[in-house]
CSV table of C-alpha atoms and ligand atoms in Angstrom, one decimal:
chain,number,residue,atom,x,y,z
I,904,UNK,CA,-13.0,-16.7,-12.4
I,905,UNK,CA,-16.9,-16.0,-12.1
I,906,UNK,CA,-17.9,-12.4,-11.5
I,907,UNK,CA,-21.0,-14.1,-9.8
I,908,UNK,CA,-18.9,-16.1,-6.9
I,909,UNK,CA,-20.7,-15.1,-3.6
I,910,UNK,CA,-18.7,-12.8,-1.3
I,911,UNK,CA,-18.6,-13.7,2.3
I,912,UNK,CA,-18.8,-10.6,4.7
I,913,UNK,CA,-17.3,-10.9,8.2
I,914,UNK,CA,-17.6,-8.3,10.1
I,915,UNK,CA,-14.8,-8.7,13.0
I,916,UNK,CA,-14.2,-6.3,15.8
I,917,UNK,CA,-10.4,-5.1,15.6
I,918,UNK,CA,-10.0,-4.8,19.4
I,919,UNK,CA,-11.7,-8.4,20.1
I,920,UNK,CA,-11.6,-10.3,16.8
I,921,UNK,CA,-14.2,-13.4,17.1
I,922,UNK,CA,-11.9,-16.5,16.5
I,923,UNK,CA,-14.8,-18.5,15.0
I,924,UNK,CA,-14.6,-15.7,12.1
I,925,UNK,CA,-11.3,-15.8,11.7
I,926,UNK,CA,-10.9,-19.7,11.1
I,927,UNK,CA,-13.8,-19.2,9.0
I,928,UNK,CA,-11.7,-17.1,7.0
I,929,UNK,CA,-9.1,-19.5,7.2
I,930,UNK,CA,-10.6,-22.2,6.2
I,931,UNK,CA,-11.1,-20.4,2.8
I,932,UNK,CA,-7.4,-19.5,2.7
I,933,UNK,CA,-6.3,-23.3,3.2
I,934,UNK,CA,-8.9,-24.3,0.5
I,935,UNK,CA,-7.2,-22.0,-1.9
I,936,UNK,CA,-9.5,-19.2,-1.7
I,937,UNK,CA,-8.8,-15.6,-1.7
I,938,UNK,CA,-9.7,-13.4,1.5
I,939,UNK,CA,-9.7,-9.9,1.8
I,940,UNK,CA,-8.4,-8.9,5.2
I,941,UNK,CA,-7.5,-5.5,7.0
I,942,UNK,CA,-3.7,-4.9,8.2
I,943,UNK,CA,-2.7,-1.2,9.6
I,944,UNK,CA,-1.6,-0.3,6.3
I,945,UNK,CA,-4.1,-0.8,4.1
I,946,UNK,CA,-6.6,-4.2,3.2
I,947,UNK,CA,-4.7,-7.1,1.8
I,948,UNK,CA,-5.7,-9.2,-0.8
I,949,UNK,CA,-4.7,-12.8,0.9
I,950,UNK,CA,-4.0,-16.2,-0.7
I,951,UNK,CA,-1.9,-19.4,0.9
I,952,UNK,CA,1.0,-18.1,-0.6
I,953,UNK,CA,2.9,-21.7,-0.7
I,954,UNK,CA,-0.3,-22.6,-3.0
I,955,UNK,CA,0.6,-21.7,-6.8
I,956,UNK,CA,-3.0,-22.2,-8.1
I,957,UNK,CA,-4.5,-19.8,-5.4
I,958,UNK,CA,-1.6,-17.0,-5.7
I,959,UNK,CA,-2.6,-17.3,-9.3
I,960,UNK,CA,-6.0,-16.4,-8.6
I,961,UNK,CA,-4.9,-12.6,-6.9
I,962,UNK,CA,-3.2,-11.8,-10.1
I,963,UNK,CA,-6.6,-12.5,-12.2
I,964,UNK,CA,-9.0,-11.2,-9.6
I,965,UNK,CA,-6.8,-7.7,-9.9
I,966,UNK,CA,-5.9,-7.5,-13.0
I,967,UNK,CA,-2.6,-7.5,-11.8
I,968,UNK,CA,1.0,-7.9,-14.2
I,969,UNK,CA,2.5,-10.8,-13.7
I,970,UNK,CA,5.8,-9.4,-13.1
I,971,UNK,CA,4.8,-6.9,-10.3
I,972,UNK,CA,5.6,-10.0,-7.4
I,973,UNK,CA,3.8,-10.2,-4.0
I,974,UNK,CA,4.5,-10.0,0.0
I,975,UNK,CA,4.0,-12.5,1.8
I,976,UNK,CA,2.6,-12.3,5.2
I,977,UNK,CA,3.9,-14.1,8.5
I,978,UNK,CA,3.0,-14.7,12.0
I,979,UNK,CA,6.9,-15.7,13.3
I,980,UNK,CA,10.9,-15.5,12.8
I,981,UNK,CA,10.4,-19.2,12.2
I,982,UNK,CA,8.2,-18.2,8.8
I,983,UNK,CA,10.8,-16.1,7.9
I,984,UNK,CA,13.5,-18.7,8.3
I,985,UNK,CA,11.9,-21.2,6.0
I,986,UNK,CA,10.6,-18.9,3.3
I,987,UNK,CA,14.1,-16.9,3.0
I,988,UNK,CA,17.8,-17.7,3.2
I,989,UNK,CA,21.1,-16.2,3.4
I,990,UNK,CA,19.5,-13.7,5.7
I,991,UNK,CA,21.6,-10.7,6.9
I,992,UNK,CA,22.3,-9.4,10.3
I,993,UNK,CA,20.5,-6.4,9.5
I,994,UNK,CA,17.0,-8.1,8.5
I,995,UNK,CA,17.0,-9.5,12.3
I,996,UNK,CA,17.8,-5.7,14.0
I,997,UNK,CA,15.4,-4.5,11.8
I,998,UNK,CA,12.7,-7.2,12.6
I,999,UNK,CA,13.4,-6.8,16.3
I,1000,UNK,CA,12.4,-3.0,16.4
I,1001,UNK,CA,10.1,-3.0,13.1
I,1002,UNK,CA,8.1,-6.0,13.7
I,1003,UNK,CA,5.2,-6.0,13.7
I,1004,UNK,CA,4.6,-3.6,11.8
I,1005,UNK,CA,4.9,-1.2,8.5
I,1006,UNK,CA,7.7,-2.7,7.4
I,1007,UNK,CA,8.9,-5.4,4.2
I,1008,UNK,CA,12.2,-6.9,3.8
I,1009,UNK,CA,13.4,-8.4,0.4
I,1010,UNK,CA,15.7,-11.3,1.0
I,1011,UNK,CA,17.0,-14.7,-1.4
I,1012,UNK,CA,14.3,-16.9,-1.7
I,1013,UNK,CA,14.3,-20.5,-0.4
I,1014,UNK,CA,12.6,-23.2,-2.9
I,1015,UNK,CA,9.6,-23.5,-1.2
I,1016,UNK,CA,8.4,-20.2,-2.2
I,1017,UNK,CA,6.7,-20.3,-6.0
I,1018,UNK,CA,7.6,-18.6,-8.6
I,1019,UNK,CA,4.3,-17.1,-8.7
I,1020,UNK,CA,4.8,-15.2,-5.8
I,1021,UNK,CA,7.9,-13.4,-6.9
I,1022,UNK,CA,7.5,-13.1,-10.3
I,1023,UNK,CA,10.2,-15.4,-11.3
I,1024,UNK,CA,12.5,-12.9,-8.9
I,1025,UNK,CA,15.4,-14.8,-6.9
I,1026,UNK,CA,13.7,-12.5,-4.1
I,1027,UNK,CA,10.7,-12.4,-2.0
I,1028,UNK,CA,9.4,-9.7,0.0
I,1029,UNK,CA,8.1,-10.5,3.8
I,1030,UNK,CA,6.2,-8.9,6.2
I,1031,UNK,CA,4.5,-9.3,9.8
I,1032,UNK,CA,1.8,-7.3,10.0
I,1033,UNK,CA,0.9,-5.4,12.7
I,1034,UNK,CA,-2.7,-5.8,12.9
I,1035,UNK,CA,-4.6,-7.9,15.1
I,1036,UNK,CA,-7.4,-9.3,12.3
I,1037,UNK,CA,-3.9,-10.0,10.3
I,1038,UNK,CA,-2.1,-11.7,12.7
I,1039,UNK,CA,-4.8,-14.2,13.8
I,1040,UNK,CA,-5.2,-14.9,9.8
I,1041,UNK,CA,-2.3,-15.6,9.6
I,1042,UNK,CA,-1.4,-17.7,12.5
I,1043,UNK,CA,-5.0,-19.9,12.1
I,1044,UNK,CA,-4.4,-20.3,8.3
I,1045,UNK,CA,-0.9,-22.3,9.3
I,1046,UNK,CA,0.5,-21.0,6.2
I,1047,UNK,CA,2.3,-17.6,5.0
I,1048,UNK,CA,-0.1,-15.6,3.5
I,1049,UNK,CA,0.8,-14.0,0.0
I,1050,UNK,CA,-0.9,-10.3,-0.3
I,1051,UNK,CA,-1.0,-7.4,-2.6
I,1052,UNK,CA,-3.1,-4.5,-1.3
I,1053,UNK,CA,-6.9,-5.5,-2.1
I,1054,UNK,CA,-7.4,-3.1,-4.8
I,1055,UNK,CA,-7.7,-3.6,-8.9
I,1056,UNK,CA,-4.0,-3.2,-10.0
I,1057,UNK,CA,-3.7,0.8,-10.3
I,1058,UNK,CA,-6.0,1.9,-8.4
I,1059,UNK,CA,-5.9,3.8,-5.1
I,1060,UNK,CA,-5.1,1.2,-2.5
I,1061,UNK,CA,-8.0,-0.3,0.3
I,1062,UNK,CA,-8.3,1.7,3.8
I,1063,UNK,CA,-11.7,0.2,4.1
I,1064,UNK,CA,-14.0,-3.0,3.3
I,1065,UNK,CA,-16.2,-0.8,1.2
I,1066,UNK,CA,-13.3,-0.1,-1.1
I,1067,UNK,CA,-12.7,-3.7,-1.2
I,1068,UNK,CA,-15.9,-4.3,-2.4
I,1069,UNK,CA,-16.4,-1.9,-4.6
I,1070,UNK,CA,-13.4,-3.7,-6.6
I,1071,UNK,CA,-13.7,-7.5,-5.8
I,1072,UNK,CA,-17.6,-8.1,-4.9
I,1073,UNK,CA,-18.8,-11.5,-6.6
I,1074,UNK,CA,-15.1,-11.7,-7.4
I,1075,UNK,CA,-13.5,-13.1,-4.5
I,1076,UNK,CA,-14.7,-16.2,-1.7
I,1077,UNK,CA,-14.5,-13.6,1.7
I,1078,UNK,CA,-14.1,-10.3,3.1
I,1079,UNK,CA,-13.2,-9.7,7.1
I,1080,UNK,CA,-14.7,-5.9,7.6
I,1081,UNK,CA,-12.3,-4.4,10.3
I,1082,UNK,CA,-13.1,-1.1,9.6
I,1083,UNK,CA,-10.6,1.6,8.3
I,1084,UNK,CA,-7.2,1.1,8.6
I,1085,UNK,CA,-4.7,3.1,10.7
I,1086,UNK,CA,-1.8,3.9,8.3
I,1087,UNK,CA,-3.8,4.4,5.1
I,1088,UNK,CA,-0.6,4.0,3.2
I,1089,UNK,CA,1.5,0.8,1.9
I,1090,UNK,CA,4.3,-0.6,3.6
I,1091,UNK,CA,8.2,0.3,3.6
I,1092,UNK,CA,9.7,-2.0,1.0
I,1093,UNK,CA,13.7,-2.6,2.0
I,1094,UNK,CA,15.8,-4.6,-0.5
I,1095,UNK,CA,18.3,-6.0,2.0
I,1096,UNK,CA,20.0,-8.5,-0.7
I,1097,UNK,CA,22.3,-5.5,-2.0
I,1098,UNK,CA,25.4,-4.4,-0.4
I,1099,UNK,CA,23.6,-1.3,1.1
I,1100,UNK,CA,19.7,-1.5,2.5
I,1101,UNK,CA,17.6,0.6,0.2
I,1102,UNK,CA,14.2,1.7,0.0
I,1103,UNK,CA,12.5,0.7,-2.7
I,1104,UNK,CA,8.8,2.0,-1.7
I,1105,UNK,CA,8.3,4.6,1.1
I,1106,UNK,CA,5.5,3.8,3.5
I,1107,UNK,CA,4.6,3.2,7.4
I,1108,UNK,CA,8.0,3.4,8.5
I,1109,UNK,CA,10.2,6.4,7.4
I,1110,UNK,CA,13.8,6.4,6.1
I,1111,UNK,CA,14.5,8.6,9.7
I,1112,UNK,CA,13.3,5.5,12.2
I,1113,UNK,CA,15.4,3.3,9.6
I,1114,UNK,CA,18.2,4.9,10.1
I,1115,UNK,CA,18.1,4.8,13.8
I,1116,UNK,CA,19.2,1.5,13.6
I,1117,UNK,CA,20.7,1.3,10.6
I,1118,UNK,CA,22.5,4.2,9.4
I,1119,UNK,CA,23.7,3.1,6.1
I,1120,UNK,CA,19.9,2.7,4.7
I,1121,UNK,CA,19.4,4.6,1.4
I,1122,UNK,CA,16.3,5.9,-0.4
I,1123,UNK,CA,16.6,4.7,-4.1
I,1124,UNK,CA,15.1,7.2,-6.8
I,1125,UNK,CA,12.2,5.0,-7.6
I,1126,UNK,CA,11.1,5.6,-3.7
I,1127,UNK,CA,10.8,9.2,-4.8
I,1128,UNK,CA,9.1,8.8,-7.8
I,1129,UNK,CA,10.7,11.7,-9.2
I,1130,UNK,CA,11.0,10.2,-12.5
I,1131,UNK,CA,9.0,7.7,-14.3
I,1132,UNK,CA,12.1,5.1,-13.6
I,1133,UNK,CA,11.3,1.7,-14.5
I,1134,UNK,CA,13.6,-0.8,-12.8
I,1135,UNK,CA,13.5,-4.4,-12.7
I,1136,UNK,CA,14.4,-4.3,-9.3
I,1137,UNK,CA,11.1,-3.9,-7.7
I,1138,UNK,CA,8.4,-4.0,-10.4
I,1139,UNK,CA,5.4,-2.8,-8.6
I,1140,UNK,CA,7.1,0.7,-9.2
I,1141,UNK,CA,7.0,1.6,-12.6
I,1142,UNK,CA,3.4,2.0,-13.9
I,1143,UNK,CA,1.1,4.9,-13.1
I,1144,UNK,CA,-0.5,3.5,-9.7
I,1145,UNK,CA,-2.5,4.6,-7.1
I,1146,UNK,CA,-4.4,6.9,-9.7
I,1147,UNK,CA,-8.3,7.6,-9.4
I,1148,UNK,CA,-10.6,8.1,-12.6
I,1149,UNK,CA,-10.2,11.7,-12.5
I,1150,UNK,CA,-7.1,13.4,-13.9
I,1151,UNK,CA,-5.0,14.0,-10.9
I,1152,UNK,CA,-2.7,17.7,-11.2
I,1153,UNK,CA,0.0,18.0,-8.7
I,1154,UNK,CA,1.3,21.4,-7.6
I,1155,UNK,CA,4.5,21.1,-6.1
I,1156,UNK,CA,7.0,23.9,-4.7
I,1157,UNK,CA,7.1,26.4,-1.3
I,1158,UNK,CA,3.7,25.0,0.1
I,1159,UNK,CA,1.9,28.2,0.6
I,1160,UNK,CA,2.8,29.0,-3.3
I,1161,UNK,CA,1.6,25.7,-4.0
I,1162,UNK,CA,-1.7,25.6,-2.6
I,1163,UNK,CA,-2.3,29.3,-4.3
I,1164,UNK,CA,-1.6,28.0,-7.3
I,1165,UNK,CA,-3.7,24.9,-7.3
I,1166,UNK,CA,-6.4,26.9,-6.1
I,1167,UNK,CA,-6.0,29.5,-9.1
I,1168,UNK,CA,-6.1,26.3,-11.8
I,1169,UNK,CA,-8.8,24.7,-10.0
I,1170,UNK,CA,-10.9,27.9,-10.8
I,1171,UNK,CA,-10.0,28.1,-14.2
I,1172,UNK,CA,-11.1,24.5,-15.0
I,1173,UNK,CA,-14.2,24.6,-12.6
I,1174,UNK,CA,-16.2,26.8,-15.2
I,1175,UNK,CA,-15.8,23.6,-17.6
I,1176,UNK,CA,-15.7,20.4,-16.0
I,1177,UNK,CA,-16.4,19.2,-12.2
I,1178,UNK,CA,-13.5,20.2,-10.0
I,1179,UNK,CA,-12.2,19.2,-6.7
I,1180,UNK,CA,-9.4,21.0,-5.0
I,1181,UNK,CA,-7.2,18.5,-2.2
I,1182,UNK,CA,-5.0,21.2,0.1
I,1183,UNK,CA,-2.6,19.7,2.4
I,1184,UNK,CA,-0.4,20.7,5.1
I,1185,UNK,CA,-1.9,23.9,5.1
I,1186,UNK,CA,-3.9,26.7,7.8
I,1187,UNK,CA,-5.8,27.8,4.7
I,1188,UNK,CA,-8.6,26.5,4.2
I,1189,UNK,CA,-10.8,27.4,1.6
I,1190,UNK,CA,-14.4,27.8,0.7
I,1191,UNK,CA,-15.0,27.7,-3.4
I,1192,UNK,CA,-18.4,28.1,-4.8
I,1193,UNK,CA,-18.6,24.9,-7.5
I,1194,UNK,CA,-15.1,23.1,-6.2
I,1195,UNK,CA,-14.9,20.4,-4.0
I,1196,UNK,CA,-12.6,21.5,-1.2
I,1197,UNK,CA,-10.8,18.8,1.1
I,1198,UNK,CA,-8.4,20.0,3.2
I,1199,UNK,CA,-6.1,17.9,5.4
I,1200,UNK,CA,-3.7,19.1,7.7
I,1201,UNK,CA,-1.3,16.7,9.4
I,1202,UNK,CA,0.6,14.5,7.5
I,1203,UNK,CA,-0.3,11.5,9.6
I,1204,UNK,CA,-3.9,12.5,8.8
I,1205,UNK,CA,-3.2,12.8,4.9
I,1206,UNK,CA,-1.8,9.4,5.0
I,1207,UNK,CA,-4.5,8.3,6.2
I,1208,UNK,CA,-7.2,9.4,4.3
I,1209,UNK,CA,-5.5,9.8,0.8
I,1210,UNK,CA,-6.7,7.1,-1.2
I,1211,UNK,CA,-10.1,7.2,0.8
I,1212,UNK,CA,-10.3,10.6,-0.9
I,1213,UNK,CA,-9.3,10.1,-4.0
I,1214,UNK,CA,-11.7,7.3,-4.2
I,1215,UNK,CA,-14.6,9.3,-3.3
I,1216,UNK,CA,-14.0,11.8,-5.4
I,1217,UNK,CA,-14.2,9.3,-8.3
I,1218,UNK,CA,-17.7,8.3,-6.8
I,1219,UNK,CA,-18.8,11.7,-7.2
I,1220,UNK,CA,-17.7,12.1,-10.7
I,1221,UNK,CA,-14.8,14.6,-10.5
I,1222,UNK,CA,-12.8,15.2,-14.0
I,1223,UNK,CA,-10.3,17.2,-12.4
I,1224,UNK,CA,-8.4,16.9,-9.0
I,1225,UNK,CA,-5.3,19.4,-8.5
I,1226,UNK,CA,-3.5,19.1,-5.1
I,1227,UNK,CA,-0.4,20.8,-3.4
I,1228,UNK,CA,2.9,18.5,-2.6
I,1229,UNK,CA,4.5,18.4,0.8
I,1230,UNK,CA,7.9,18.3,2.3
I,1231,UNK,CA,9.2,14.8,2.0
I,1232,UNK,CA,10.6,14.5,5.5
I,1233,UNK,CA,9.0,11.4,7.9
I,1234,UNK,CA,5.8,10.0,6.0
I,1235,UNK,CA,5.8,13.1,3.7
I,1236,UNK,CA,8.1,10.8,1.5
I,1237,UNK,CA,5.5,8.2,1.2
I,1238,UNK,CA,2.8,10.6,1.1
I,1239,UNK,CA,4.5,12.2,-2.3
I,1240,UNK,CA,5.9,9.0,-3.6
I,1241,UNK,CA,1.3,8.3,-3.7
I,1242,UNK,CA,0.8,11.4,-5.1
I,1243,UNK,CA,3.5,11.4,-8.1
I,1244,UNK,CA,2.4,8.0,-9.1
I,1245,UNK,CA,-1.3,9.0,-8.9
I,1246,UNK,CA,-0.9,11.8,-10.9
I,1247,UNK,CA,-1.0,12.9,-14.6
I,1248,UNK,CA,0.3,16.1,-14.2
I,1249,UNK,CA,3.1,17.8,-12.4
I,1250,UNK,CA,3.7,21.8,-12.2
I,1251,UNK,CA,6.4,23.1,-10.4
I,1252,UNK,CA,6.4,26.4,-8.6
I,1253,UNK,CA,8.9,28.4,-7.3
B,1113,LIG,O1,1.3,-2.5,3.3
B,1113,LIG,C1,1.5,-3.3,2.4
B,1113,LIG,O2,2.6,-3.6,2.0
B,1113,LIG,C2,0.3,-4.0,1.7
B,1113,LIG,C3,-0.4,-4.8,2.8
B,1113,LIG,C4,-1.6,-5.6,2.3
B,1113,LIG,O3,0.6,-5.7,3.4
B,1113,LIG,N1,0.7,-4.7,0.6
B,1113,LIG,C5,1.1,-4.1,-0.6
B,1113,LIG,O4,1.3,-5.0,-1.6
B,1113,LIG,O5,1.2,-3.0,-0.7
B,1113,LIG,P1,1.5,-4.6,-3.1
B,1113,LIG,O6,1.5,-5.8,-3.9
B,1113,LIG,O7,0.4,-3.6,-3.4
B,1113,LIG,O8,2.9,-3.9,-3.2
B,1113,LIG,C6,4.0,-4.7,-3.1
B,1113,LIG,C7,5.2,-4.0,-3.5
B,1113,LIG,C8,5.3,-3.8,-5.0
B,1113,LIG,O9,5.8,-2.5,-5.3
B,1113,LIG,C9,6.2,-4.9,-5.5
B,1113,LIG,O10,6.8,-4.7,-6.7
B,1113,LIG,C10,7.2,-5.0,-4.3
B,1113,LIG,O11,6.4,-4.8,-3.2
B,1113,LIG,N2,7.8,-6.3,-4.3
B,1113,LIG,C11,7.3,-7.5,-3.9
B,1113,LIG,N3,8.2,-8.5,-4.0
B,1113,LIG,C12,9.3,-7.9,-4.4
B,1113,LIG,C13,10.7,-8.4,-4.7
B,1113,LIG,N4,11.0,-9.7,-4.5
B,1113,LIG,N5,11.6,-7.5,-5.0
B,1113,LIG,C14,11.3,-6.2,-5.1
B,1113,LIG,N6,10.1,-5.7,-4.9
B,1113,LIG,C15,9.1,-6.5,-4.5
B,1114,LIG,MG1,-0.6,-2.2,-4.3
């Protein structure tokens, strides 16, 4: 693809999307075009995903491997009936409280869905999103819409249209600017084809509200990053991901100890190379001459601005970012799951 392709910007309000916008950008989706597009996770990198040619296209434009397969957006339960089949009971109580929202279901494949999509995988992954500048997309373009998040494969992930552009200008047909998104962080990714649901990737919606509904719901290893697993099962898992240019150090253990001891590295290292210091979850909040200090307290909020951060700390040219871990309960699990992958490092404290 040319790097010099123009990039079509529209800017769409959120609250009252302009429909003659969105069919624009769903005129370049049915033309086998790739559009950016904000959902309350994070920005979506959009082709028709019954289109082989065009799904083709995402995997060049982010450098993506072509065994790491791709969710595929919808607008209704009909969709989902004729993209999977076999579907279990449990894929319909989860749709009925989930939908729309956070939330992707892996289910067998009907025929119509490329290979492409799922990277030769018997399975595909399906979502509704939530937001509005989504669903309209998706509903004018009259097709499922297949969608990674719109960032260059490893990076941090798109909360905003600047960050899409900084990856993909000249690169792809159009971008719908809907501002920052809600969530900040990925989808939950639920493999309901095994005997038991299991979480394959933590994200909007936590193992807890899961398990409201269905009790049995288990969090495989992969969703906790622990290791560096590398499973076949969802392949989107096993590389280092989400990681900025700078060498990411994670501090994990009793939080207060945590923070301390980040704090006490981030020193050491700031009298040699540009530092920043990321402090989560915590009162303290401190001032260091030559660090960068970012300090978020609420975990909703650190969802939320995560990748945002880690992104401008690249802009500004930091070697070395050390951060404290969090408890994984609710979206902490996520919230780790980012951090693990991102990083390069990992100290424990005790
Ligand atoms: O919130 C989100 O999910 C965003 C927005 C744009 O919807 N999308 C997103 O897509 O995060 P992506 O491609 O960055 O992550 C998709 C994840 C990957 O880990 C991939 O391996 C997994 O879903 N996945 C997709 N299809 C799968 C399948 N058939 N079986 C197992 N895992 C699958
Ligand atoms: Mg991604």
């Amino acid at each position: 693809m040319a790097d010099t392709m123009k990039t079509l910007i529209l800017k769409v309000d959120p609250k009252r999307p302009a429909l003659a916008a969105i069919k624009k950008a769903a005129e370049f989706i049915k033309k086998g075009e790739l559009v950016a597009f904000p959902t309350e996770t994070v920005y979506g990198l959009g082709a028709d995903a019954l289109n082989e040619d065009a799904v083709r296209k995402i995997f060049e434009a982010k450098g993506r491997p072509l065994d790491n397969p791709i969710i595929v957006h919808i607008y209704s339960i009909e969709q989902l009936k004729e993209l999977a089949r076999k579907i279990p009971k449990s894929a319909f109580i989860l749709a009925k409280h989930f939908w729309p929202g956070p939330l992707t279901m892996i289910l067998h494949k009907r025929a119509c869905v490329p290979k492409a999509v799922t990277a030769n995988l018997e399975t595909v992954a399906i979502r509704m999103p939530s937001h509005r500048i989504a669903r309209l997309l998706c509903k004018h373009a009259e097709k499922p819409i297949a969608a990674p998040s719109a960032n260059l494969s490893g990076k941090p992930s798109a909360s905003s249209a600047k960050h899409v552009l900084e990856d993909f200008k000249g690169k792809i047909a159009c971008i719908i600017d809907g501002g920052n998104t809600n969530i900040g962080l990925e989808s939950t990714v639920i493999d309901l084809t095994a005997k038991r649901p299991v979480i394959l990737r933590p994200g909007g919606i936590t193992a807890e509200q899961l398990r409201k509904f269905l009790p049995e719901v288990k969090v495989h290893a992969v969703a906790r990053a622990e290791k560096k697993a590398s499973i076949a099962k969802s392949p989107g898992t096993k590389n280092r991901h989400y990681a900025p240019k700078a060498k990411l150090v994670l501090v994990e253990g009793p939080k207060e100890k945590a923070v301390a001891k980040a704090l006490e590295l981030a020193k050491q290292q700031s009298k040699t190379k540009k530092v920043a210091l990321l402090i989560f979850g915590s009162k303290r909040n401190v001032g260091v001459k030559g660090i960068i200090v970012k300090a978020v307290q609420k975990k909703r909020d650190i969802g939320k601005r995560l990748f945002a951060l880690l992104r401008e700390l690249d802009t500004k040219g930091v070697e070395i970012i050390f951060a404290n871990g969090i408890d994984e309960k609710g979206i902490g699990l996520a919230i780790m799951n980012r951090l693990r992958r991102a990083s390069s490092k990992r100290i424990k404290v005790s």
